[in-house]
């Protein structure tokens, strides 16, 4: 595996190998293999971030490498240079790239033309690093994802939900997408997903019944601000609060990829009651991404 472009492109063995390595790296951070010694990696972000930037910068350094951060304003991409030209130049100067941007095709094209390991740190299509960290968190809480049921509530057609759908298809656990009809995955997308591990419902209570892990994300993602008020109004019934939690398993965990907007997709009470899990997720971004970096470098 030279690149991490999506969960869709991974198979079950690759996911399990990454998560096994992530657990080892978390157990002893001081023993991180110095596989990036002498290497310079670039973080190319046209979308801002807290957790993604910090976790990747720390991860590259803990693996012995150096890192430079480039925003859209720092490079010619922000002025219209084709991604393939940027990739050709950077591929001759750096050893790997971590890209957080809008179009999935930009990451795919960068990997193709640069010839260097390329990691998708978020696009509008997928958020593979987040889901790997989430799966690591579920493993830590339950010992396995096998036989577990996960529910994703809210915007079921966002990048995180799509990555969860692919993870369910690859690993075989049951996933429920709970969303109003306007925010359900497109039929054309679901037609590409093999198997029958994913259920879609527009009933919030039904979505959480018998669920082991309830997951949500922000309702207004970057690039959706203009329709923010409308989205919030439609998604109100999908807020994870005390009333909805009554319909879930008593021992169910709540997950959120952060940042969280209390009073919108999740209440203050529920977030604080499950803060240990949610901030384990945030920490696991570091360990899962270090495992991705090691895997990509080793090929």
PDB file of C-alpha atoms in Angstrom:
ATOM      1  CA  UNK A   1       0.000   0.000   0.000  1.00  0.00           C
ATOM      2  CA  UNK A   2       1.720   3.167  -1.200  1.00  0.00           C
ATOM      3  CA  UNK A   3      -1.164   5.609  -0.725  1.00  0.00           C
ATOM      4  CA  UNK A   4      -4.225   6.045   1.479  1.00  0.00           C
ATOM      5  CA  UNK A   5      -6.795   7.671  -0.763  1.00  0.00           C
ATOM      6  CA  UNK A   6     -10.030   6.165   0.573  1.00  0.00           C
ATOM      7  CA  UNK A   7     -11.525   3.390   2.676  1.00  0.00           C
ATOM      8  CA  UNK A   8     -13.186   2.200  -0.541  1.00  0.00           C
ATOM      9  CA  UNK A   9      -9.782   1.195  -1.949  1.00  0.00           C
ATOM     10  CA  UNK A  10      -8.767  -0.819   1.128  1.00  0.00           C
ATOM     11  CA  UNK A  11      -9.577  -4.457   1.823  1.00  0.00           C
ATOM     12  CA  UNK A  12     -10.275  -6.019   5.213  1.00  0.00           C
ATOM     13  CA  UNK A  13      -6.716  -7.312   5.679  1.00  0.00           C
ATOM     14  CA  UNK A  14      -5.218  -3.885   5.025  1.00  0.00           C
ATOM     15  CA  UNK A  15      -7.570  -2.211   7.497  1.00  0.00           C
ATOM     16  CA  UNK A  16      -6.866  -4.820  10.166  1.00  0.00           C
ATOM     17  CA  UNK A  17      -3.097  -4.559   9.640  1.00  0.00           C
ATOM     18  CA  UNK A  18      -3.195  -0.764  10.009  1.00  0.00           C
ATOM     19  CA  UNK A  19      -5.257  -1.004  13.193  1.00  0.00           C
ATOM     20  CA  UNK A  20      -3.024  -3.680  14.675  1.00  0.00           C
ATOM     21  CA  UNK A  21       0.001  -1.467  14.053  1.00  0.00           C
ATOM     22  CA  UNK A  22      -1.844   1.571  15.447  1.00  0.00           C
ATOM     23  CA  UNK A  23      -2.493  -0.286  18.711  1.00  0.00           C
ATOM     24  CA  UNK A  24       1.198  -1.175  18.987  1.00  0.00           C
ATOM     25  CA  UNK A  25       2.278   2.401  18.305  1.00  0.00           C
ATOM     26  CA  UNK A  26      -0.131   3.721  20.917  1.00  0.00           C
ATOM     27  CA  UNK A  27       1.109   1.250  23.521  1.00  0.00           C
ATOM     28  CA  UNK A  28       4.649   2.603  23.346  1.00  0.00           C
ATOM     29  CA  UNK A  29       5.071   5.964  21.576  1.00  0.00           C
ATOM     30  CA  UNK A  30       8.771   6.067  22.453  1.00  0.00           C
ATOM     31  CA  UNK A  31       9.318   2.941  20.375  1.00  0.00           C
ATOM     32  CA  UNK A  32       7.990   4.493  17.162  1.00  0.00           C
ATOM     33  CA  UNK A  33      10.012   3.151  14.208  1.00  0.00           C
ATOM     34  CA  UNK A  34      12.124   5.897  12.651  1.00  0.00           C
ATOM     35  CA  UNK A  35      10.993   5.097   9.134  1.00  0.00           C
ATOM     36  CA  UNK A  36      10.814   8.761   8.091  1.00  0.00           C
ATOM     37  CA  UNK A  37      14.352   9.679   9.112  1.00  0.00           C
ATOM     38  CA  UNK A  38      15.821  12.032   6.533  1.00  0.00           C
ATOM     39  CA  UNK A  39      12.443  12.571   4.898  1.00  0.00           C
ATOM     40  CA  UNK A  40      10.500  15.787   4.338  1.00  0.00           C
ATOM     41  CA  UNK A  41       6.691  15.534   4.196  1.00  0.00           C
ATOM     42  CA  UNK A  42       4.260  18.239   3.155  1.00  0.00           C
ATOM     43  CA  UNK A  43       0.857  18.970   4.664  1.00  0.00           C
ATOM     44  CA  UNK A  44      -1.162  20.605   1.890  1.00  0.00           C
ATOM     45  CA  UNK A  45      -4.372  21.976   3.396  1.00  0.00           C
ATOM     46  CA  UNK A  46      -6.943  23.996   1.466  1.00  0.00           C
ATOM     47  CA  UNK A  47      -9.369  23.170   4.312  1.00  0.00           C
ATOM     48  CA  UNK A  48      -8.401  24.257   7.813  1.00  0.00           C
ATOM     49  CA  UNK A  49      -8.141  21.817  10.704  1.00  0.00           C
ATOM     50  CA  UNK A  50      -7.050  21.417  14.314  1.00  0.00           C
ATOM     51  CA  UNK A  51      -6.878  17.674  14.974  1.00  0.00           C
ATOM     52  CA  UNK A  52      -5.721  16.680  11.501  1.00  0.00           C
ATOM     53  CA  UNK A  53      -2.864  19.156  11.369  1.00  0.00           C
ATOM     54  CA  UNK A  54      -1.628  18.561  14.909  1.00  0.00           C
ATOM     55  CA  UNK A  55      -1.858  14.762  14.719  1.00  0.00           C
ATOM     56  CA  UNK A  56      -0.034  14.546  11.384  1.00  0.00           C
ATOM     57  CA  UNK A  57       2.683  17.035  12.321  1.00  0.00           C
ATOM     58  CA  UNK A  58       3.355  15.188  15.582  1.00  0.00           C
ATOM     59  CA  UNK A  59       3.114  11.809  13.851  1.00  0.00           C
ATOM     60  CA  UNK A  60       5.637  12.627  11.123  1.00  0.00           C
ATOM     61  CA  UNK A  61       8.097  13.958  13.693  1.00  0.00           C
ATOM     62  CA  UNK A  62       7.674  10.968  16.029  1.00  0.00           C
ATOM     63  CA  UNK A  63       8.544   8.736  13.066  1.00  0.00           C
ATOM     64  CA  UNK A  64      11.763  10.704  12.497  1.00  0.00           C
ATOM     65  CA  UNK A  65      10.679  12.949   9.645  1.00  0.00           C
ATOM     66  CA  UNK A  66      10.342  16.666   9.063  1.00  0.00           C
ATOM     67  CA  UNK A  67       7.154  18.390   7.990  1.00  0.00           C
ATOM     68  CA  UNK A  68       6.167  21.600   6.213  1.00  0.00           C
ATOM     69  CA  UNK A  69       2.652  23.069   6.274  1.00  0.00           C
ATOM     70  CA  UNK A  70       1.263  24.634   3.108  1.00  0.00           C
ATOM     71  CA  UNK A  71      -2.142  26.309   2.977  1.00  0.00           C
ATOM     72  CA  UNK A  72      -3.959  27.074  -0.250  1.00  0.00           C
ATOM     73  CA  UNK A  73      -2.607  30.604  -0.028  1.00  0.00           C
ATOM     74  CA  UNK A  74       0.996  29.369   0.205  1.00  0.00           C
ATOM     75  CA  UNK A  75       1.154  27.500  -3.100  1.00  0.00           C
ATOM     76  CA  UNK A  76       0.190  28.089  -6.703  1.00  0.00           C
ATOM     77  CA  UNK A  77      -2.844  25.782  -6.445  1.00  0.00           C
ATOM     78  CA  UNK A  78      -4.631  28.736  -4.916  1.00  0.00           C
ATOM     79  CA  UNK A  79      -3.852  30.707  -8.090  1.00  0.00           C
ATOM     80  CA  UNK A  80      -5.025  28.130 -10.578  1.00  0.00           C
ATOM     81  CA  UNK A  81      -2.006  25.892 -11.220  1.00  0.00           C
ATOM     82  CA  UNK A  82      -3.148  22.387 -12.236  1.00  0.00           C
ATOM     83  CA  UNK A  83      -2.789  19.798  -9.492  1.00  0.00           C
ATOM     84  CA  UNK A  84      -0.720  17.552 -11.773  1.00  0.00           C
ATOM     85  CA  UNK A  85       1.905  20.278 -12.228  1.00  0.00           C
ATOM     86  CA  UNK A  86       2.149  20.905  -8.498  1.00  0.00           C
ATOM     87  CA  UNK A  87       2.434  17.143  -7.971  1.00  0.00           C
ATOM     88  CA  UNK A  88       5.238  16.765 -10.524  1.00  0.00           C
ATOM     89  CA  UNK A  89       7.275  19.503  -8.872  1.00  0.00           C
ATOM     90  CA  UNK A  90       6.727  18.406  -5.286  1.00  0.00           C
ATOM     91  CA  UNK A  91       7.362  14.760  -6.152  1.00  0.00           C
ATOM     92  CA  UNK A  92      10.940  15.741  -7.045  1.00  0.00           C
ATOM     93  CA  UNK A  93      11.557  17.547  -3.761  1.00  0.00           C
ATOM     94  CA  UNK A  94       9.651  15.868  -0.927  1.00  0.00           C
ATOM     95  CA  UNK A  95       9.073  12.304   0.192  1.00  0.00           C
ATOM     96  CA  UNK A  96       5.339  12.263   0.897  1.00  0.00           C
ATOM     97  CA  UNK A  97       2.211  14.422   0.951  1.00  0.00           C
ATOM     98  CA  UNK A  98      -0.788  14.668   3.262  1.00  0.00           C
ATOM     99  CA  UNK A  99      -3.635  16.506   1.574  1.00  0.00           C
ATOM    100  CA  UNK A 100      -6.822  17.991   3.060  1.00  0.00           C
ATOM    101  CA  UNK A 101      -8.966  19.537   0.370  1.00  0.00           C
ATOM    102  CA  UNK A 102     -12.337  19.609  -1.354  1.00  0.00           C
ATOM    103  CA  UNK A 103     -12.175  17.386  -4.449  1.00  0.00           C
ATOM    104  CA  UNK A 104     -11.292  13.708  -4.134  1.00  0.00           C
ATOM    105  CA  UNK A 105      -9.936  13.803  -7.675  1.00  0.00           C
ATOM    106  CA  UNK A 106      -7.250  16.280  -6.594  1.00  0.00           C
ATOM    107  CA  UNK A 107      -5.819  13.740  -4.137  1.00  0.00           C
ATOM    108  CA  UNK A 108      -6.055  10.927  -6.681  1.00  0.00           C
ATOM    109  CA  UNK A 109      -4.335  13.037  -9.343  1.00  0.00           C
ATOM    110  CA  UNK A 110      -1.613  14.189  -6.950  1.00  0.00           C
ATOM    111  CA  UNK A 111      -0.785  10.579  -6.100  1.00  0.00           C
ATOM    112  CA  UNK A 112      -0.686   9.649  -9.784  1.00  0.00           C
ATOM    113  CA  UNK A 113       1.588  12.469 -10.954  1.00  0.00           C
ATOM    114  CA  UNK A 114       3.834  12.945  -7.909  1.00  0.00           C
ATOM    115  CA  UNK A 115       4.972   9.347  -7.567  1.00  0.00           C
ATOM    116  CA  UNK A 116       5.281   9.777  -3.790  1.00  0.00           C
ATOM    117  CA  UNK A 117       3.147   8.363  -0.935  1.00  0.00           C
ATOM    118  CA  UNK A 118      -0.041  10.424  -0.713  1.00  0.00           C
ATOM    119  CA  UNK A 119      -2.549  10.426   2.146  1.00  0.00           C
ATOM    120  CA  UNK A 120      -6.098  11.724   2.025  1.00  0.00           C
ATOM    121  CA  UNK A 121      -6.527  13.793   5.182  1.00  0.00           C
ATOM    122  CA  UNK A 122     -10.127  14.656   4.157  1.00  0.00           C
ATOM    123  CA  UNK A 123     -11.995  15.408   0.960  1.00  0.00           C
ATOM    124  CA  UNK A 124     -15.655  16.017   0.244  1.00  0.00           C
ATOM    125  CA  UNK A 125     -15.951  12.323  -0.705  1.00  0.00           C
ATOM    126  CA  UNK A 126     -14.201  10.541   2.162  1.00  0.00           C
ATOM    127  CA  UNK A 127     -12.378  10.925   5.479  1.00  0.00           C
ATOM    128  CA  UNK A 128     -10.423   7.663   5.720  1.00  0.00           C
ATOM    129  CA  UNK A 129      -8.047   8.669   8.529  1.00  0.00           C
ATOM    130  CA  UNK A 130     -10.965   9.553  10.796  1.00  0.00           C
ATOM    131  CA  UNK A 131     -12.675   6.201  10.299  1.00  0.00           C
ATOM    132  CA  UNK A 132      -9.454   4.275  11.006  1.00  0.00           C
ATOM    133  CA  UNK A 133      -9.139   6.151  14.308  1.00  0.00           C
ATOM    134  CA  UNK A 134     -12.814   5.456  15.029  1.00  0.00           C
ATOM    135  CA  UNK A 135     -12.392   1.738  14.395  1.00  0.00           C
ATOM    136  CA  UNK A 136      -9.384   1.747  16.723  1.00  0.00           C
ATOM    137  CA  UNK A 137     -11.575   3.362  19.383  1.00  0.00           C
ATOM    138  CA  UNK A 138     -14.315   0.756  18.940  1.00  0.00           C
ATOM    139  CA  UNK A 139     -11.708  -1.987  19.237  1.00  0.00           C
ATOM    140  CA  UNK A 140     -10.479  -0.478  22.488  1.00  0.00           C
ATOM    141  CA  UNK A 141     -14.000  -0.241  23.926  1.00  0.00           C
ATOM    142  CA  UNK A 142     -15.452  -3.554  22.763  1.00  0.00           C
ATOM    143  CA  UNK A 143     -12.441  -5.680  21.823  1.00  0.00           C
ATOM    144  CA  UNK A 144     -13.766  -6.007  18.270  1.00  0.00           C
ATOM    145  CA  UNK A 145     -16.112  -4.489  15.730  1.00  0.00           C
ATOM    146  CA  UNK A 146     -17.340  -7.927  14.712  1.00  0.00           C
ATOM    147  CA  UNK A 147     -20.969  -8.402  15.676  1.00  0.00           C
ATOM    148  CA  UNK A 148     -21.276  -4.759  16.710  1.00  0.00           C
ATOM    149  CA  UNK A 149     -23.840  -2.321  15.344  1.00  0.00           C
ATOM    150  CA  UNK A 150     -22.941   1.286  14.560  1.00  0.00           C
ATOM    151  CA  UNK A 151     -25.413   4.085  13.804  1.00  0.00           C
ATOM    152  CA  UNK A 152     -24.438   7.280  12.015  1.00  0.00           C
ATOM    153  CA  UNK A 153     -26.991  10.054  12.581  1.00  0.00           C
ATOM    154  CA  UNK A 154     -27.473  13.355  10.778  1.00  0.00           C
ATOM    155  CA  UNK A 155     -26.054  14.088   7.333  1.00  0.00           C
ATOM    156  CA  UNK A 156     -25.841  10.539   6.003  1.00  0.00           C
ATOM    157  CA  UNK A 157     -24.344  11.703   2.717  1.00  0.00           C
ATOM    158  CA  UNK A 158     -21.278  13.449   4.132  1.00  0.00           C
ATOM    159  CA  UNK A 159     -17.675  12.296   3.761  1.00  0.00           C
ATOM    160  CA  UNK A 160     -17.508  10.645   7.194  1.00  0.00           C
ATOM    161  CA  UNK A 161     -20.725   8.719   6.604  1.00  0.00           C
ATOM    162  CA  UNK A 162     -19.465   7.504   3.230  1.00  0.00           C
ATOM    163  CA  UNK A 163     -16.232   6.252   4.766  1.00  0.00           C
ATOM    164  CA  UNK A 164     -18.259   4.460   7.448  1.00  0.00           C
ATOM    165  CA  UNK A 165     -20.328   2.822   4.713  1.00  0.00           C
ATOM    166  CA  UNK A 166     -17.206   1.512   3.005  1.00  0.00           C
ATOM    167  CA  UNK A 167     -15.780   0.308   6.329  1.00  0.00           C
ATOM    168  CA  UNK A 168     -18.992  -1.616   7.012  1.00  0.00           C
ATOM    169  CA  UNK A 169     -18.876  -3.191   3.554  1.00  0.00           C
ATOM    170  CA  UNK A 170     -15.219  -4.172   3.891  1.00  0.00           C
ATOM    171  CA  UNK A 171     -15.319  -5.452   7.487  1.00  0.00           C
ATOM    172  CA  UNK A 172     -18.853  -6.871   7.645  1.00  0.00           C
ATOM    173  CA  UNK A 173     -20.246  -5.104  10.719  1.00  0.00           C
ATOM    174  CA  UNK A 174     -23.759  -3.661  10.625  1.00  0.00           C
ATOM    175  CA  UNK A 175     -24.142   0.056   9.989  1.00  0.00           C
ATOM    176  CA  UNK A 176     -27.336   2.073  10.240  1.00  0.00           C
ATOM    177  CA  UNK A 177     -27.471   5.439   8.483  1.00  0.00           C
ATOM    178  CA  UNK A 178     -30.138   7.506  10.218  1.00  0.00           C
ATOM    179  CA  UNK A 179     -30.984  10.638   8.281  1.00  0.00           C
ATOM    180  CA  UNK A 180     -33.923  12.585   6.842  1.00  0.00           C
ATOM    181  CA  UNK A 181     -34.568  11.694   3.225  1.00  0.00           C
ATOM    182  CA  UNK A 182     -32.854  14.862   1.976  1.00  0.00           C
ATOM    183  CA  UNK A 183     -29.611  13.779   3.676  1.00  0.00           C
ATOM    184  CA  UNK A 184     -29.506  10.085   2.857  1.00  0.00           C
ATOM    185  CA  UNK A 185     -26.770   8.603   0.653  1.00  0.00           C
ATOM    186  CA  UNK A 186     -27.553   8.818  -3.036  1.00  0.00           C
ATOM    187  CA  UNK A 187     -28.894   5.668  -4.677  1.00  0.00           C
ATOM    188  CA  UNK A 188     -26.078   5.877  -7.230  1.00  0.00           C
ATOM    189  CA  UNK A 189     -23.509   5.777  -4.424  1.00  0.00           C
ATOM    190  CA  UNK A 190     -25.182   2.884  -2.594  1.00  0.00           C
ATOM    191  CA  UNK A 191     -25.320   0.908  -5.856  1.00  0.00           C
ATOM    192  CA  UNK A 192     -21.509   0.786  -5.754  1.00  0.00           C
ATOM    193  CA  UNK A 193     -21.422  -0.637  -2.206  1.00  0.00           C
ATOM    194  CA  UNK A 194     -21.262  -4.452  -2.100  1.00  0.00           C
ATOM    195  CA  UNK A 195     -23.127  -6.660   0.371  1.00  0.00           C
ATOM    196  CA  UNK A 196     -26.048  -5.811   2.610  1.00  0.00           C
ATOM    197  CA  UNK A 197     -24.430  -4.547   5.812  1.00  0.00           C
ATOM    198  CA  UNK A 198     -25.875  -1.023   5.568  1.00  0.00           C
ATOM    199  CA  UNK A 199     -29.425  -0.057   6.542  1.00  0.00           C
ATOM    200  CA  UNK A 200     -30.890   3.404   5.927  1.00  0.00           C
ATOM    201  CA  UNK A 201     -33.770   4.848   7.942  1.00  0.00           C
ATOM    202  CA  UNK A 202     -35.491   8.202   8.406  1.00  0.00           C
ATOM    203  CA  UNK A 203     -36.721   7.307  11.917  1.00  0.00           C
ATOM    204  CA  UNK A 204     -34.345   8.590  14.654  1.00  0.00           C
ATOM    205  CA  UNK A 205     -35.605   6.207  17.328  1.00  0.00           C
ATOM    206  CA  UNK A 206     -35.407   3.169  15.066  1.00  0.00           C
ATOM    207  CA  UNK A 207     -31.892   4.193  14.047  1.00  0.00           C
ATOM    208  CA  UNK A 208     -30.496   3.805  17.578  1.00  0.00           C
ATOM    209  CA  UNK A 209     -32.381   0.723  18.769  1.00  0.00           C
ATOM    210  CA  UNK A 210     -29.981  -2.091  19.645  1.00  0.00           C
ATOM    211  CA  UNK A 211     -26.981   0.019  18.638  1.00  0.00           C
ATOM    212  CA  UNK A 212     -23.555  -0.329  20.264  1.00  0.00           C
ATOM    213  CA  UNK A 213     -21.995   2.917  18.993  1.00  0.00           C
ATOM    214  CA  UNK A 214     -23.923   6.061  18.042  1.00  0.00           C
ATOM    215  CA  UNK A 215     -21.993   8.455  15.849  1.00  0.00           C
ATOM    216  CA  UNK A 216     -22.605  12.013  14.704  1.00  0.00           C
ATOM    217  CA  UNK A 217     -20.793  14.806  12.935  1.00  0.00           C
ATOM    218  CA  UNK A 218     -21.326  18.525  12.390  1.00  0.00           C
ATOM    219  CA  UNK A 219     -24.436  19.389  10.408  1.00  0.00           C
ATOM    220  CA  UNK A 220     -22.831  22.264   8.490  1.00  0.00           C
ATOM    221  CA  UNK A 221     -19.531  21.141   6.988  1.00  0.00           C
ATOM    222  CA  UNK A 222     -17.012  23.438   5.327  1.00  0.00           C
ATOM    223  CA  UNK A 223     -18.431  24.577   2.022  1.00  0.00           C
ATOM    224  CA  UNK A 224     -22.059  24.215   3.221  1.00  0.00           C
ATOM    225  CA  UNK A 225     -22.289  27.457   5.200  1.00  0.00           C
ATOM    226  CA  UNK A 226     -24.717  29.127   2.805  1.00  0.00           C
ATOM    227  CA  UNK A 227     -27.341  26.495   3.532  1.00  0.00           C
ATOM    228  CA  UNK A 228     -26.527  26.260   7.240  1.00  0.00           C
ATOM    229  CA  UNK A 229     -29.840  27.535   8.670  1.00  0.00           C
ATOM    230  CA  UNK A 230     -31.874  25.233   6.450  1.00  0.00           C
ATOM    231  CA  UNK A 231     -29.741  22.199   7.284  1.00  0.00           C
ATOM    232  CA  UNK A 232     -29.989  22.816  11.027  1.00  0.00           C
ATOM    233  CA  UNK A 233     -33.782  23.110  10.859  1.00  0.00           C
ATOM    234  CA  UNK A 234     -34.201  19.855   8.917  1.00  0.00           C
ATOM    235  CA  UNK A 235     -31.748  17.934  11.084  1.00  0.00           C
ATOM    236  CA  UNK A 236     -33.104  19.041  14.492  1.00  0.00           C
ATOM    237  CA  UNK A 237     -34.891  15.703  15.161  1.00  0.00           C
ATOM    238  CA  UNK A 238     -31.527  13.934  14.784  1.00  0.00           C
ATOM    239  CA  UNK A 239     -29.836  15.641  17.710  1.00  0.00           C
ATOM    240  CA  UNK A 240     -28.268  13.120  20.081  1.00  0.00           C
ATOM    241  CA  UNK A 241     -29.805  14.008  23.427  1.00  0.00           C
ATOM    242  CA  UNK A 242     -31.132  12.296  26.537  1.00  0.00           C
ATOM    243  CA  UNK A 243     -34.513  11.472  24.980  1.00  0.00           C
ATOM    244  CA  UNK A 244     -32.974   9.743  21.961  1.00  0.00           C
ATOM    245  CA  UNK A 245     -30.456   7.873  24.121  1.00  0.00           C
ATOM    246  CA  UNK A 246     -33.357   6.192  25.967  1.00  0.00           C
ATOM    247  CA  UNK A 247     -33.967   4.147  22.822  1.00  0.00           C
ATOM    248  CA  UNK A 248     -30.367   2.883  22.587  1.00  0.00           C
ATOM    249  CA  UNK A 249     -28.624   0.165  24.562  1.00  0.00           C
ATOM    250  CA  UNK A 250     -27.845   1.277  28.091  1.00  0.00           C
ATOM    251  CA  UNK A 251     -24.158   0.549  27.487  1.00  0.00           C
ATOM    252  CA  UNK A 252     -24.045   2.240  24.048  1.00  0.00           C
ATOM    253  CA  UNK A 253     -21.172   4.635  23.449  1.00  0.00           C
ATOM    254  CA  UNK A 254     -21.474   7.969  21.654  1.00  0.00           C
ATOM    255  CA  UNK A 255     -18.821   9.061  19.163  1.00  0.00           C
ATOM    256  CA  UNK A 256     -18.125  12.407  17.490  1.00  0.00           C
ATOM    257  CA  UNK A 257     -15.243  13.264  15.153  1.00  0.00           C
ATOM    258  CA  UNK A 258     -15.117  16.888  16.395  1.00  0.00           C
ATOM    259  CA  UNK A 259     -15.402  19.814  16.379  1.00  0.00           C
ATOM    260  CA  UNK A 260     -18.733  19.445  18.171  1.00  0.00           C
ATOM    261  CA  UNK A 261     -21.419  22.109  18.196  1.00  0.00           C
ATOM    262  CA  UNK A 262     -23.241  21.596  21.479  1.00  0.00           C
ATOM    263  CA  UNK A 263     -26.946  22.226  21.205  1.00  0.00           C
ATOM    264  CA  UNK A 264     -27.020  21.291  17.530  1.00  0.00           C
ATOM    265  CA  UNK A 265     -26.008  17.733  16.557  1.00  0.00           C
ATOM    266  CA  UNK A 266     -25.378  16.746  20.194  1.00  0.00           C
ATOM    267  CA  UNK A 267     -26.332  18.118  23.600  1.00  0.00           C
ATOM    268  CA  UNK A 268     -23.833  19.306  26.169  1.00  0.00           C
ATOM    269  CA  UNK A 269     -25.010  16.587  28.568  1.00  0.00           C
ATOM    270  CA  UNK A 270     -24.516  13.682  26.175  1.00  0.00           C
ATOM    271  CA  UNK A 271     -21.167  14.935  24.943  1.00  0.00           C
ATOM    272  CA  UNK A 272     -19.787  15.312  28.463  1.00  0.00           C
ATOM    273  CA  UNK A 273     -21.180  11.923  29.512  1.00  0.00           C
ATOM    274  CA  UNK A 274     -19.247  10.333  26.651  1.00  0.00           C
ATOM    275  CA  UNK A 275     -16.247  12.674  26.597  1.00  0.00           C
ATOM    276  CA  UNK A 276     -13.794   9.882  27.402  1.00  0.00           C
ATOM    277  CA  UNK A 277     -14.754   8.011  24.245  1.00  0.00           C
ATOM    278  CA  UNK A 278     -14.899  11.133  22.073  1.00  0.00           C
ATOM    279  CA  UNK A 279     -11.477  12.371  23.121  1.00  0.00           C
ATOM    280  CA  UNK A 280     -10.020   8.869  22.790  1.00  0.00           C
ATOM    281  CA  UNK A 281     -11.152   9.162  19.163  1.00  0.00           C
ATOM    282  CA  UNK A 282      -9.306  12.447  18.836  1.00  0.00           C
ATOM    283  CA  UNK A 283      -6.124  10.979  20.336  1.00  0.00           C
ATOM    284  CA  UNK A 284      -6.357   7.913  18.128  1.00  0.00           C
ATOM    285  CA  UNK A 285      -6.025  10.106  15.059  1.00  0.00           C
ATOM    286  CA  UNK A 286      -2.329  10.331  15.979  1.00  0.00           C
ATOM    287  CA  UNK A 287      -1.790   6.604  16.371  1.00  0.00           C
ATOM    288  CA  UNK A 288      -3.874   5.480  13.397  1.00  0.00           C
ATOM    289  CA  UNK A 289      -2.203   8.025  11.129  1.00  0.00           C
ATOM    290  CA  UNK A 290       1.259   7.004  12.270  1.00  0.00           C
ATOM    291  CA  UNK A 291       0.297   3.459  11.310  1.00  0.00           C
ATOM    292  CA  UNK A 292      -0.816   4.734   7.895  1.00  0.00           C
ATOM    293  CA  UNK A 293       2.465   6.602   7.424  1.00  0.00           C
ATOM    294  CA  UNK A 294       4.525   3.531   8.320  1.00  0.00           C
ATOM    295  CA  UNK A 295       2.425   1.318   6.047  1.00  0.00           C
ATOM    296  CA  UNK A 296       2.708   3.684   3.071  1.00  0.00           C
ATOM    297  CA  UNK A 297       6.474   4.104   3.464  1.00  0.00           C
ATOM    298  CA  UNK A 298       7.059   0.365   3.756  1.00  0.00           C
ATOM    299  CA  UNK A 299       4.851  -0.207   0.730  1.00  0.00           C
TER     300      UNK A 299
END
